[in-house]
PDB file of C-alpha atoms and ligand atoms in Angstrom:
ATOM      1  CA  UNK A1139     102.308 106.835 101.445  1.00  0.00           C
ATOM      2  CA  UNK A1140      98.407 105.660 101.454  1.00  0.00           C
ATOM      3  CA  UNK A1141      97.606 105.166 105.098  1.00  0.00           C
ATOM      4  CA  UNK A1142     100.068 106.106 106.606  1.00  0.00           C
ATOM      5  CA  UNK A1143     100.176 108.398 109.895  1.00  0.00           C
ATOM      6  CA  UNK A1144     100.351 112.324 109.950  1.00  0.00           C
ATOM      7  CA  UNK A1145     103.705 113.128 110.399  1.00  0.00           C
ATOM      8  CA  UNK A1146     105.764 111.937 113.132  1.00  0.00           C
ATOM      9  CA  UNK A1147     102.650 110.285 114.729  1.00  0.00           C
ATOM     10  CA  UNK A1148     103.022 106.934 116.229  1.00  0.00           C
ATOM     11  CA  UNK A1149      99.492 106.279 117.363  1.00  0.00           C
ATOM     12  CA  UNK A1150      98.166 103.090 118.220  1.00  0.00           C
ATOM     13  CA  UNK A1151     102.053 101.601 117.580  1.00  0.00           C
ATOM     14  CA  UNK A1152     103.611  99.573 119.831  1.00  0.00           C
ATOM     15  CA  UNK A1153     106.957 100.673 121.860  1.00  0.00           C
ATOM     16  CA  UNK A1154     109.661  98.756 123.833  1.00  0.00           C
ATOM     17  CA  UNK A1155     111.756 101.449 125.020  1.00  0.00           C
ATOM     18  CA  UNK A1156     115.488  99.781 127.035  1.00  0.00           C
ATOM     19  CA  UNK A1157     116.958 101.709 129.625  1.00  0.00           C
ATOM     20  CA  UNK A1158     113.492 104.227 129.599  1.00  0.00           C
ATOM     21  CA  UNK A1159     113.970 105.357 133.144  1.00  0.00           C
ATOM     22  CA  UNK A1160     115.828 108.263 132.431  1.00  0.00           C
ATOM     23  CA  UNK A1161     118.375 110.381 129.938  1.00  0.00           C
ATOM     24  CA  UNK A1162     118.285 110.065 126.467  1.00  0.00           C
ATOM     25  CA  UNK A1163     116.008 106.525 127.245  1.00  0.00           C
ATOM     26  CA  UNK A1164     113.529 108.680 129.110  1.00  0.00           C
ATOM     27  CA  UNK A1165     113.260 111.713 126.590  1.00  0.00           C
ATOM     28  CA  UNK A1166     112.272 108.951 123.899  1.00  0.00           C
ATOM     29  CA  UNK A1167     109.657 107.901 126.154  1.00  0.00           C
ATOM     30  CA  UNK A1168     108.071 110.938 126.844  1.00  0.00           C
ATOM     31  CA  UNK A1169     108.626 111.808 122.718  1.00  0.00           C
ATOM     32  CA  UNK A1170     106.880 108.526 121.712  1.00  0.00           C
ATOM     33  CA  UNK A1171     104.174 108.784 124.636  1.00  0.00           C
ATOM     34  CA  UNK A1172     103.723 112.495 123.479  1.00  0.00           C
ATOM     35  CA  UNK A1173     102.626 110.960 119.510  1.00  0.00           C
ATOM     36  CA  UNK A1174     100.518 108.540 120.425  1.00  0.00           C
ATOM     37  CA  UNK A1175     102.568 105.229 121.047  1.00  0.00           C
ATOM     38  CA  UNK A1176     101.628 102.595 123.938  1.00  0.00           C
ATOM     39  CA  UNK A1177     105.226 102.064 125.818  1.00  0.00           C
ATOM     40  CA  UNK A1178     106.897  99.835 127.631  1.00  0.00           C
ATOM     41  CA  UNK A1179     109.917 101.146 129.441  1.00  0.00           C
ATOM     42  CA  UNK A1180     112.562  98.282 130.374  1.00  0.00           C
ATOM     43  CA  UNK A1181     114.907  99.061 133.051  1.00  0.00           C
ATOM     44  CA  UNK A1182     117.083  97.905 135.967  1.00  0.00           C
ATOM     45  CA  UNK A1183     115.890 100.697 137.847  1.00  0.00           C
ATOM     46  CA  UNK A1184     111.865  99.867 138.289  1.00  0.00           C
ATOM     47  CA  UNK A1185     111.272 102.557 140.526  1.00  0.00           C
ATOM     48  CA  UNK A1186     112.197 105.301 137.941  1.00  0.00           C
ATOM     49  CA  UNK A1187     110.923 103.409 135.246  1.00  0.00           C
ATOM     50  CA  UNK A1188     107.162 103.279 137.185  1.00  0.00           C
ATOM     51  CA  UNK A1189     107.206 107.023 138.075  1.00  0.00           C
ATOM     52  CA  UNK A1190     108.105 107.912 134.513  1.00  0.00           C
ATOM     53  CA  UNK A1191     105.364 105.670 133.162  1.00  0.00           C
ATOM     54  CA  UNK A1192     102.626 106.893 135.362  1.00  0.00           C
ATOM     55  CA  UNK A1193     103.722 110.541 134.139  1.00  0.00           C
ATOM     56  CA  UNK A1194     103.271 109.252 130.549  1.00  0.00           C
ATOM     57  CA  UNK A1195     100.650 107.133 130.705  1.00  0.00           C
ATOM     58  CA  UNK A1196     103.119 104.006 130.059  1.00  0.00           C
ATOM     59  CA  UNK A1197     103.654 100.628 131.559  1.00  0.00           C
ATOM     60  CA  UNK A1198     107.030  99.643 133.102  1.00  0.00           C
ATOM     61  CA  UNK A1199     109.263  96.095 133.753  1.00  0.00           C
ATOM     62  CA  UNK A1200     111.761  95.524 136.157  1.00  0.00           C
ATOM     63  CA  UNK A1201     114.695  94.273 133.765  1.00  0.00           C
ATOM     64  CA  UNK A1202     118.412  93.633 132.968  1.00  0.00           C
ATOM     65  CA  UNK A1203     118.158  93.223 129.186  1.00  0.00           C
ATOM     66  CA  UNK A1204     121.800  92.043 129.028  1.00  0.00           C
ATOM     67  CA  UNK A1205     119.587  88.675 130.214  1.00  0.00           C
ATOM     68  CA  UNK A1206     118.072  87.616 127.188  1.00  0.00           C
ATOM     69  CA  UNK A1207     115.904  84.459 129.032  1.00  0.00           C
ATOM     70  CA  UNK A1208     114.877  87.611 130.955  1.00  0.00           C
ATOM     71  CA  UNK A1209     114.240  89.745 127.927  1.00  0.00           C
ATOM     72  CA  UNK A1210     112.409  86.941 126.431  1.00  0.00           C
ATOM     73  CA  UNK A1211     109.883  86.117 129.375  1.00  0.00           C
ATOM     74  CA  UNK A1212     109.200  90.048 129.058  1.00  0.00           C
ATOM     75  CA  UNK A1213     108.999  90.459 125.631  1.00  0.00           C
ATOM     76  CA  UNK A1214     106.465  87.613 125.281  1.00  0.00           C
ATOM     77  CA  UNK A1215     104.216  88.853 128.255  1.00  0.00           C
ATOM     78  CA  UNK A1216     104.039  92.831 127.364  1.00  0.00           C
ATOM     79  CA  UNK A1217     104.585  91.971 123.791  1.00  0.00           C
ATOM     80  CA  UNK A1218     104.218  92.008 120.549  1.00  0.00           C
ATOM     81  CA  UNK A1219     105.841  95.228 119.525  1.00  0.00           C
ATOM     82  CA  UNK A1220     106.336  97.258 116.314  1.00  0.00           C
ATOM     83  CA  UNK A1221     109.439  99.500 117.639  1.00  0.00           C
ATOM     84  CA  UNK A1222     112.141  98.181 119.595  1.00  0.00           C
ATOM     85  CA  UNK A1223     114.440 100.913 120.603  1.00  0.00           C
ATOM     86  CA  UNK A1224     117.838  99.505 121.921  1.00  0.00           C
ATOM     87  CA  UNK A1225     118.800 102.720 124.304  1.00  0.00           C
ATOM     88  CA  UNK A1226     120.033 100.561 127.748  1.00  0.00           C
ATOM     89  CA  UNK A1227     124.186 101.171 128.073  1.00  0.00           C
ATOM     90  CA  UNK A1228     126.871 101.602 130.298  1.00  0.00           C
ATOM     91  CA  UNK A1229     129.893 103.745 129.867  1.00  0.00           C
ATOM     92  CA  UNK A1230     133.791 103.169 130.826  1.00  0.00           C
ATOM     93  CA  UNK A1231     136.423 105.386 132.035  1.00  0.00           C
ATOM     94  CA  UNK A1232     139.485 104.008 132.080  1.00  0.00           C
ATOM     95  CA  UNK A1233     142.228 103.095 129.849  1.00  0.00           C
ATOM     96  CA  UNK A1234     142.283  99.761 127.825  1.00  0.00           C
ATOM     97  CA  UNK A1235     145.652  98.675 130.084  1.00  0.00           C
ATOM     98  CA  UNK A1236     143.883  99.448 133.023  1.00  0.00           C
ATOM     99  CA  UNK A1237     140.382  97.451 132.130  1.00  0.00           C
ATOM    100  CA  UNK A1238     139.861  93.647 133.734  1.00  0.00           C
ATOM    101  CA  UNK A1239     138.089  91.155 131.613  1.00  0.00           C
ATOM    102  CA  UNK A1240     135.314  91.126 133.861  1.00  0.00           C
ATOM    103  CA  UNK A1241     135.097  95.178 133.050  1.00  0.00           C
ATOM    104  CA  UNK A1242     134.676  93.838 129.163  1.00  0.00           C
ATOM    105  CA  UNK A1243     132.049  91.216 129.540  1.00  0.00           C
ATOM    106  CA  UNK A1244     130.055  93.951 131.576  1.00  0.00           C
ATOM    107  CA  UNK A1245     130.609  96.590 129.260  1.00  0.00           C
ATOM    108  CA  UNK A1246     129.546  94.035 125.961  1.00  0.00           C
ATOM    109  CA  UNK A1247     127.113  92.122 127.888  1.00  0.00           C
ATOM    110  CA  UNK A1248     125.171  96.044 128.383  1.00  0.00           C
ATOM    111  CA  UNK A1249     125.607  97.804 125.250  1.00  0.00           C
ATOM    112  CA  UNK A1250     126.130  94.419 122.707  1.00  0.00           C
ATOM    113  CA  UNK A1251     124.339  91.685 123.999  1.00  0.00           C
ATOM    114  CA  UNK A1252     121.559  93.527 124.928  1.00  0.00           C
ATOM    115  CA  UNK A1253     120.639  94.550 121.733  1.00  0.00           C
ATOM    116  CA  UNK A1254     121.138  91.358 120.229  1.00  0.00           C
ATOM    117  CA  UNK A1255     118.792  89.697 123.052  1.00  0.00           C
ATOM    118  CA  UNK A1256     115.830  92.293 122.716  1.00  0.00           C
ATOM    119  CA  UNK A1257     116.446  92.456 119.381  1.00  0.00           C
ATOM    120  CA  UNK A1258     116.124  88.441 118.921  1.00  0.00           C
ATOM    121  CA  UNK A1259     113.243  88.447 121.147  1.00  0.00           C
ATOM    122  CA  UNK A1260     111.161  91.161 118.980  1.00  0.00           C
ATOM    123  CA  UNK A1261     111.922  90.078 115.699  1.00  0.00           C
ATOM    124  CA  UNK A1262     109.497  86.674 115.205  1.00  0.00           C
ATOM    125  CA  UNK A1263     106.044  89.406 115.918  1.00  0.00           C
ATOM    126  CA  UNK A1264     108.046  92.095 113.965  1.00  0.00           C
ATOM    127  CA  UNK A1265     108.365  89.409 110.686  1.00  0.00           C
ATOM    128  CA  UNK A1266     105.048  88.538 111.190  1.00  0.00           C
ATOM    129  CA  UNK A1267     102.808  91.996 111.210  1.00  0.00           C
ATOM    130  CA  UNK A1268     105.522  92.479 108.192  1.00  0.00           C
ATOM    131  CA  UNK A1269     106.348  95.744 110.115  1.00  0.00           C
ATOM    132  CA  UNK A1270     109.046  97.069 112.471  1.00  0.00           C
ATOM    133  CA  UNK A1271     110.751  99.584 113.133  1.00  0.00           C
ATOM    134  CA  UNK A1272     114.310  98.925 114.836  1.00  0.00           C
ATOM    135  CA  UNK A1273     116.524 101.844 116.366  1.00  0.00           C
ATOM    136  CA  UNK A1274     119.794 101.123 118.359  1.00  0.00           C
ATOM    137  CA  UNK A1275     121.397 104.138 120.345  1.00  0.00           C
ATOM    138  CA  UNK A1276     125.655 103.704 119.638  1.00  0.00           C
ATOM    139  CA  UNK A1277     127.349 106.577 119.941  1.00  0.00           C
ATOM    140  CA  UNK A1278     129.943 108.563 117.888  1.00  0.00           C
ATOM    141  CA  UNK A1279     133.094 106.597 120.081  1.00  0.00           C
ATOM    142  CA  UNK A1280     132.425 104.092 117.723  1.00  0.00           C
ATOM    143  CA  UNK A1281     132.746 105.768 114.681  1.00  0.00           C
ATOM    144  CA  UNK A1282     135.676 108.120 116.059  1.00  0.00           C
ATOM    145  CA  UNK A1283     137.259 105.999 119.228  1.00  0.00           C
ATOM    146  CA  UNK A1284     137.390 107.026 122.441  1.00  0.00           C
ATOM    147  CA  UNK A1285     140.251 107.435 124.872  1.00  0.00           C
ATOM    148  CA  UNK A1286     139.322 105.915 128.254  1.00  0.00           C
ATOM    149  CA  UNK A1287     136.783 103.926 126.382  1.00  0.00           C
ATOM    150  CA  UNK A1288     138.030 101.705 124.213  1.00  0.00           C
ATOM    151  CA  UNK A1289     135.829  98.683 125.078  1.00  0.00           C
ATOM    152  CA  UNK A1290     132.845 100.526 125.155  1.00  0.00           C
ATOM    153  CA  UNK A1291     133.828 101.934 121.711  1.00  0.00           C
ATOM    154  CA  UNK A1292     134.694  98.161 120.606  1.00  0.00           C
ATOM    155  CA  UNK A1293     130.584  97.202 121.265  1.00  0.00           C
ATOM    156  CA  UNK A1294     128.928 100.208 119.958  1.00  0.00           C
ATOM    157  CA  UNK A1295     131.113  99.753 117.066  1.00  0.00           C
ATOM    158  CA  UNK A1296     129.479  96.270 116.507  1.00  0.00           C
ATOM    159  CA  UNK A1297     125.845  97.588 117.277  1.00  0.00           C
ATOM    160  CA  UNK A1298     126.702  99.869 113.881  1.00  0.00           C
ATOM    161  CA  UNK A1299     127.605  96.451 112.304  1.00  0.00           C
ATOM    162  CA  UNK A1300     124.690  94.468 113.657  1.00  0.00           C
ATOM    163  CA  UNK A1301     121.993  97.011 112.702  1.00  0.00           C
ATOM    164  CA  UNK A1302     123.293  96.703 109.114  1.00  0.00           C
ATOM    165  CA  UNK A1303     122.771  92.946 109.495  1.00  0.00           C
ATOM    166  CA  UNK A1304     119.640  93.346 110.775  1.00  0.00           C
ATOM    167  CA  UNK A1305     118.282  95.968 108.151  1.00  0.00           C
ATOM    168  CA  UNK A1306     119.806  93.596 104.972  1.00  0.00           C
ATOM    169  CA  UNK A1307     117.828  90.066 106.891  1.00  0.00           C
ATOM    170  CA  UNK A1308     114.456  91.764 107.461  1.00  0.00           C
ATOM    171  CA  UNK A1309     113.970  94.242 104.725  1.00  0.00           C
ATOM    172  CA  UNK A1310     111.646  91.707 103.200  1.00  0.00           C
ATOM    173  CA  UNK A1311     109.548  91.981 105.930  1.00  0.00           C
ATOM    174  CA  UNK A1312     108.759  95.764 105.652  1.00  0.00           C
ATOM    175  CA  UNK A1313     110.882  95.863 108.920  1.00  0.00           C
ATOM    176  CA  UNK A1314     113.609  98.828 109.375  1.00  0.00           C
ATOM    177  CA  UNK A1315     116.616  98.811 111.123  1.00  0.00           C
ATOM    178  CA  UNK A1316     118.949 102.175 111.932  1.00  0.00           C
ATOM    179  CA  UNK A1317     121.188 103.137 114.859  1.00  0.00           C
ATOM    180  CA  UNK A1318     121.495 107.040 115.837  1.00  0.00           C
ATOM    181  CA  UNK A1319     124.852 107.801 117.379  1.00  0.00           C
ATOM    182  CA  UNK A1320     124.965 110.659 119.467  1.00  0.00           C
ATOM    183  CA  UNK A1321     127.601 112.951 120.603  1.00  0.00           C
ATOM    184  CA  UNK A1322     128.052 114.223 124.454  1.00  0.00           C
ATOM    185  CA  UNK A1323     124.168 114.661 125.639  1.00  0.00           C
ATOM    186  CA  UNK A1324     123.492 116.291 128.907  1.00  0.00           C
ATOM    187  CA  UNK A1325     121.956 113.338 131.028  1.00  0.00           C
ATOM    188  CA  UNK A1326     123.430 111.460 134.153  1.00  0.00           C
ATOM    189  CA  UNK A1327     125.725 109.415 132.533  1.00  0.00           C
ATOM    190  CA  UNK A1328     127.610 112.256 130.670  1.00  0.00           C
ATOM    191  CA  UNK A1329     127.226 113.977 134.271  1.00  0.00           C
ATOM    192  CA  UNK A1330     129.010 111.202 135.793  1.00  0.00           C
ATOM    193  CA  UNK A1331     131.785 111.174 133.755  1.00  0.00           C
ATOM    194  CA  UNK A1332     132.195 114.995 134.219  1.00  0.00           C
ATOM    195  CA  UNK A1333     131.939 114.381 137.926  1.00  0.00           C
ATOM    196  CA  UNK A1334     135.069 111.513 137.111  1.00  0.00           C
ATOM    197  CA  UNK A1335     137.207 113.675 134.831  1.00  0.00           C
ATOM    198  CA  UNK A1336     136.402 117.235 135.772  1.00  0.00           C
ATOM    199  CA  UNK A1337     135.696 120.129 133.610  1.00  0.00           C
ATOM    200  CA  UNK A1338     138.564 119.019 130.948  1.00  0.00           C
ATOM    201  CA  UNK A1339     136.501 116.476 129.730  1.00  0.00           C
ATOM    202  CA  UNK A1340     133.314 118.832 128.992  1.00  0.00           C
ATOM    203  CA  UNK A1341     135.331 121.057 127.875  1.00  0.00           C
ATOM    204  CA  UNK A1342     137.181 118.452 125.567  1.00  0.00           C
ATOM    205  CA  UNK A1343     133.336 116.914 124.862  1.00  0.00           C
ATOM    206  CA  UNK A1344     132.101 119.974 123.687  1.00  0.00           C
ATOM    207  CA  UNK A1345     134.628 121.262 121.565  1.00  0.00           C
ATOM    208  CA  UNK A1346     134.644 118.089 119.859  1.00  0.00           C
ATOM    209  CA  UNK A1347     131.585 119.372 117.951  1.00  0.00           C
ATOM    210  CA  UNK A1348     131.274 121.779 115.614  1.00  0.00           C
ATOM    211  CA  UNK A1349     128.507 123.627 117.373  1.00  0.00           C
ATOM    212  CA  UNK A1350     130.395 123.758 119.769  1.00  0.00           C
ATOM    213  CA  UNK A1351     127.734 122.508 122.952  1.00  0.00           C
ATOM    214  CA  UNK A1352     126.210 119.756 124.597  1.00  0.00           C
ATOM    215  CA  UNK A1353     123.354 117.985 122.562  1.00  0.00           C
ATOM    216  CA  UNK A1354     119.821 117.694 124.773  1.00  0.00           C
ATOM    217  CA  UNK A1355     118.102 114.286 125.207  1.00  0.00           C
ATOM    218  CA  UNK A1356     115.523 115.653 123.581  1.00  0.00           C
ATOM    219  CA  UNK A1357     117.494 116.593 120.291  1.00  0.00           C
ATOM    220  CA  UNK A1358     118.207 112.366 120.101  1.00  0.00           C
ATOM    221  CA  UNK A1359     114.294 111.734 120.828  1.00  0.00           C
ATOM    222  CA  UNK A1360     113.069 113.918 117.796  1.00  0.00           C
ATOM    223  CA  UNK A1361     115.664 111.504 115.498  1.00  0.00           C
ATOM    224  CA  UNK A1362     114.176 108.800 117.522  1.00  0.00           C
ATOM    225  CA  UNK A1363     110.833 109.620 116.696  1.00  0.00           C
ATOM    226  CA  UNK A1364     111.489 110.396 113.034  1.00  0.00           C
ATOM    227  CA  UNK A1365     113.071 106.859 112.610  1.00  0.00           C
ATOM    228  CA  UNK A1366     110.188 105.358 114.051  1.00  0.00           C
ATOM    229  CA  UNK A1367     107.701 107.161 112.110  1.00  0.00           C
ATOM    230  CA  UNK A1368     105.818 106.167 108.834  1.00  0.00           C
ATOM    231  CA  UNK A1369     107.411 108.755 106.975  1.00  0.00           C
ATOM    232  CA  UNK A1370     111.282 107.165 107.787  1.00  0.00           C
ATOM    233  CA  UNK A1371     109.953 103.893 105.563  1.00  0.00           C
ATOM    234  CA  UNK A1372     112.425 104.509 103.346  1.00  0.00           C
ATOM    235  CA  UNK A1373     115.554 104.393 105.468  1.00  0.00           C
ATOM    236  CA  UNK A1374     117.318 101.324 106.914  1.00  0.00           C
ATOM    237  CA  UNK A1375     121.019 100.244 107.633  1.00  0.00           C
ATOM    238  CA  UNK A1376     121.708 103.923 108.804  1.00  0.00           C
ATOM    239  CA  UNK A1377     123.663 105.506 110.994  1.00  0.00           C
ATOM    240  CA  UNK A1378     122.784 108.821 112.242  1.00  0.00           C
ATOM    241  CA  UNK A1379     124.594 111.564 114.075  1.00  0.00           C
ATOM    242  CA  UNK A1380     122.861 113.423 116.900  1.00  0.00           C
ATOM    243  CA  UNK A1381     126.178 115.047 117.990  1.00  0.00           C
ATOM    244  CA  UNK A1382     126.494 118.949 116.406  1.00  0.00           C
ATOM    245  CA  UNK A1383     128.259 117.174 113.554  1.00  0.00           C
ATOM    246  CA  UNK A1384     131.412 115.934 115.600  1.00  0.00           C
ATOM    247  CA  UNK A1385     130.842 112.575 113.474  1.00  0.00           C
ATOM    248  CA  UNK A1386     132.190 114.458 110.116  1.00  0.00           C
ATOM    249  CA  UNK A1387     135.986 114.048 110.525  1.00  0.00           C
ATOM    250  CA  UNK A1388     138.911 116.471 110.576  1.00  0.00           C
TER     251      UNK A1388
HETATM  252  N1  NAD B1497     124.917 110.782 127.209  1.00  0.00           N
HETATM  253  C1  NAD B1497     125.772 110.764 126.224  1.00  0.00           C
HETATM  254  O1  NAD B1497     126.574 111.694 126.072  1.00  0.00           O
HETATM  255  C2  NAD B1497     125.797 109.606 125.243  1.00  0.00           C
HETATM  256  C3  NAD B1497     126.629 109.725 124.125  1.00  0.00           C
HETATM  257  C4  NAD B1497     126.672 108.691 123.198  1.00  0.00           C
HETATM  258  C5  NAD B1497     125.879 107.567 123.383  1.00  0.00           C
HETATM  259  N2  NAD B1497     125.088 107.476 124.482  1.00  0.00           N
HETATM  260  C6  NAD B1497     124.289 106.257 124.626  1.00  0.00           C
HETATM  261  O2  NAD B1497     122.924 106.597 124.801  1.00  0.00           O
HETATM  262  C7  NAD B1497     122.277 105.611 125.606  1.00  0.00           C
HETATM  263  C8  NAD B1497     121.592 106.292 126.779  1.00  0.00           C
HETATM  264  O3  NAD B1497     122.581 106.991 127.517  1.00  0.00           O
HETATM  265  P1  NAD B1497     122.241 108.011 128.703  1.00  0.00           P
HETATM  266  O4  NAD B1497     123.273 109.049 128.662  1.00  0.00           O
HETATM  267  O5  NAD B1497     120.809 108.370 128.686  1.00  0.00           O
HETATM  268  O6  NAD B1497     122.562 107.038 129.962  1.00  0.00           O
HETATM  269  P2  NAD B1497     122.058 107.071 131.460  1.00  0.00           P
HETATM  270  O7  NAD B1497     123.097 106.344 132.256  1.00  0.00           O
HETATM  271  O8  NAD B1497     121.715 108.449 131.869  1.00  0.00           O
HETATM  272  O9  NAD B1497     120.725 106.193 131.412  1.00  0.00           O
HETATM  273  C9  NAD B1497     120.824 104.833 131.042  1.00  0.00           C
HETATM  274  C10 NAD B1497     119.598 104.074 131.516  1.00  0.00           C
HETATM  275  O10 NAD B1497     119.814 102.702 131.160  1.00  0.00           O
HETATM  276  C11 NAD B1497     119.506 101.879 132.283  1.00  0.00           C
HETATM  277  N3  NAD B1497     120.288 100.646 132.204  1.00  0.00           N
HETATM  278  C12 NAD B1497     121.633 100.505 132.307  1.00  0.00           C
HETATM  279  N4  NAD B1497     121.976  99.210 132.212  1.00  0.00           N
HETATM  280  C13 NAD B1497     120.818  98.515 132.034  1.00  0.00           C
HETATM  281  C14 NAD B1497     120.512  97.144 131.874  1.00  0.00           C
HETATM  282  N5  NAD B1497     121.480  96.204 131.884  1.00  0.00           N
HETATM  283  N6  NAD B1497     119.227  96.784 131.724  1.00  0.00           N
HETATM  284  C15 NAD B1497     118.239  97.719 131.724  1.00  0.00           C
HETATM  285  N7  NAD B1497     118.464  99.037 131.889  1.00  0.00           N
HETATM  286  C16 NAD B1497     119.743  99.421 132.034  1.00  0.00           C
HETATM  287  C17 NAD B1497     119.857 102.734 133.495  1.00  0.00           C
HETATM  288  O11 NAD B1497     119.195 102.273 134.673  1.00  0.00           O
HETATM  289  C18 NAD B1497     119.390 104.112 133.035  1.00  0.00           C
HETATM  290  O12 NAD B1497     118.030 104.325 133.329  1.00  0.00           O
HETATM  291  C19 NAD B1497     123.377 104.624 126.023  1.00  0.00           C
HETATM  292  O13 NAD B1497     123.368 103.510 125.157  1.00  0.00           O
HETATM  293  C20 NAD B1497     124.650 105.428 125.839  1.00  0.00           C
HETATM  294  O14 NAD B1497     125.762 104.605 125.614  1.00  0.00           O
HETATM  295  C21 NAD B1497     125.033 108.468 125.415  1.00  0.00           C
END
């Protein structure tokens, strides 16, 4: 690979980063900061997102990238980048009969449209450099279901599906496309749901996994990182498991 970057660098690259603030969004920062990349962490919650990029030397947007005229105007004013990573979501507790369609259009309009919308929006730069590097965070409900989160499951499942897409349209270009889907990952949205459902559902989470434990945001960063590194050139339309190998079956 002539020219390429030492391993796992990602110096001098440029790094939109949705839902950065914190969790498994925040560890990537800090990972990608950490090798060299100039970030920009997109997120609802600007104040977070600032304090987290003055600690990293990265800049920060106020943004709901469900909007994609939002995602646009941002895209186009901190752009171009060369990795787009697709992190922002929202999870659901409840069962299917119990869900409202306005609980669906939130829960695809977050962790679907989103990605299609940044995506979309980073693409036209990406084609042109003829270079990208395009990671989605679904998770392992959508290879395995979920009960109480059917819906959720439903649009991480298509994020799997669109990444393919992606990865088969813009190979050409030298751009790559994977999603990473990680198990139960100790960050405040897997501590929400265990303040919802009690010490069942951790228990239940964990032993889902062969190892047996909770994964670390920082165990999905270091895939992060790989995927977006020079050395990862040769992989695109993958899914990868950060989740102690509870995406293997029965
Ligand atoms: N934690 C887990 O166990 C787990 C497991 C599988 C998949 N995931 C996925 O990993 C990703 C990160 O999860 P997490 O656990 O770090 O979540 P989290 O709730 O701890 O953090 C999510 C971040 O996204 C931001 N965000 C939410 N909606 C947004 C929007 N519309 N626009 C911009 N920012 C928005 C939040 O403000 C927050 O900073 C999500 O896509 C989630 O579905 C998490």
């Amino acid at each position: 690979m002539a020219g390429s970057l030492p391993f796992g660098r990602l110096d001098g690259r440029r790094a939109f980063v949705s839902g950065g603030a914190r969790g498994i969004g925040a560890a990537i920062v800090r990972s990608f900061a950490g090798a060299g990349a100039r970030v920009v962490i997109a997120d609802l919650d600007i104040a977070a997102a600032t304090a987290l990029a003055d600690e990293v030397g990265a800049a920060a947007a106020g943004l709901d990238v469900s909007d994609a005229v939002a995602v646009r105007a941002v895209m186009a004013q901190d752009g171009p980048f060369d990795i787009l990573v697709n992190n922002a979501g929202v999870d659901q507790h409840a069962f299917f009969t119990d869900t409202t369609a306005g609980d669906w259009a939130r829960l695809i309009a977050v962790n679907l449209t989103s990605v299609l919308a940044c995506t979309q929006a980073a693409l036209p730069a990406m084609q042109k450099a003829r270079f990208g590097r395009i990671i989605n965070i679904t998770s392992e409900a959508a290879r395995l279901g979920s009960k109480g989160g059917s819906v959720y499951s439903a649009a991480k499942g298509g994020v799997i599906a669109f990444t393919k897409s992606i990865a088969r349209e813009n190979a050409r270009y030298g751009i790559t496309a994977n999603a990473i889907a990680p198990g139960p990952i100790r960050t405040p949205m897997l501590e929400q749901a265990v303040a919802k459902g009690g010490e069942k559902i951790l228990q239940a989470m964990t032993g889902a996994t062969l190892l047996g434990r909770l994964g670390e945001p920082e165990e999905v960063a270091a895939a992060a990182r790989f995927l977006a590194s020079d050395q990862a050139a040769y992989i695109t339309g993958e899914t990868l498991g950060v989740s102690g190998g509870m995406g293997i079956g029965g």
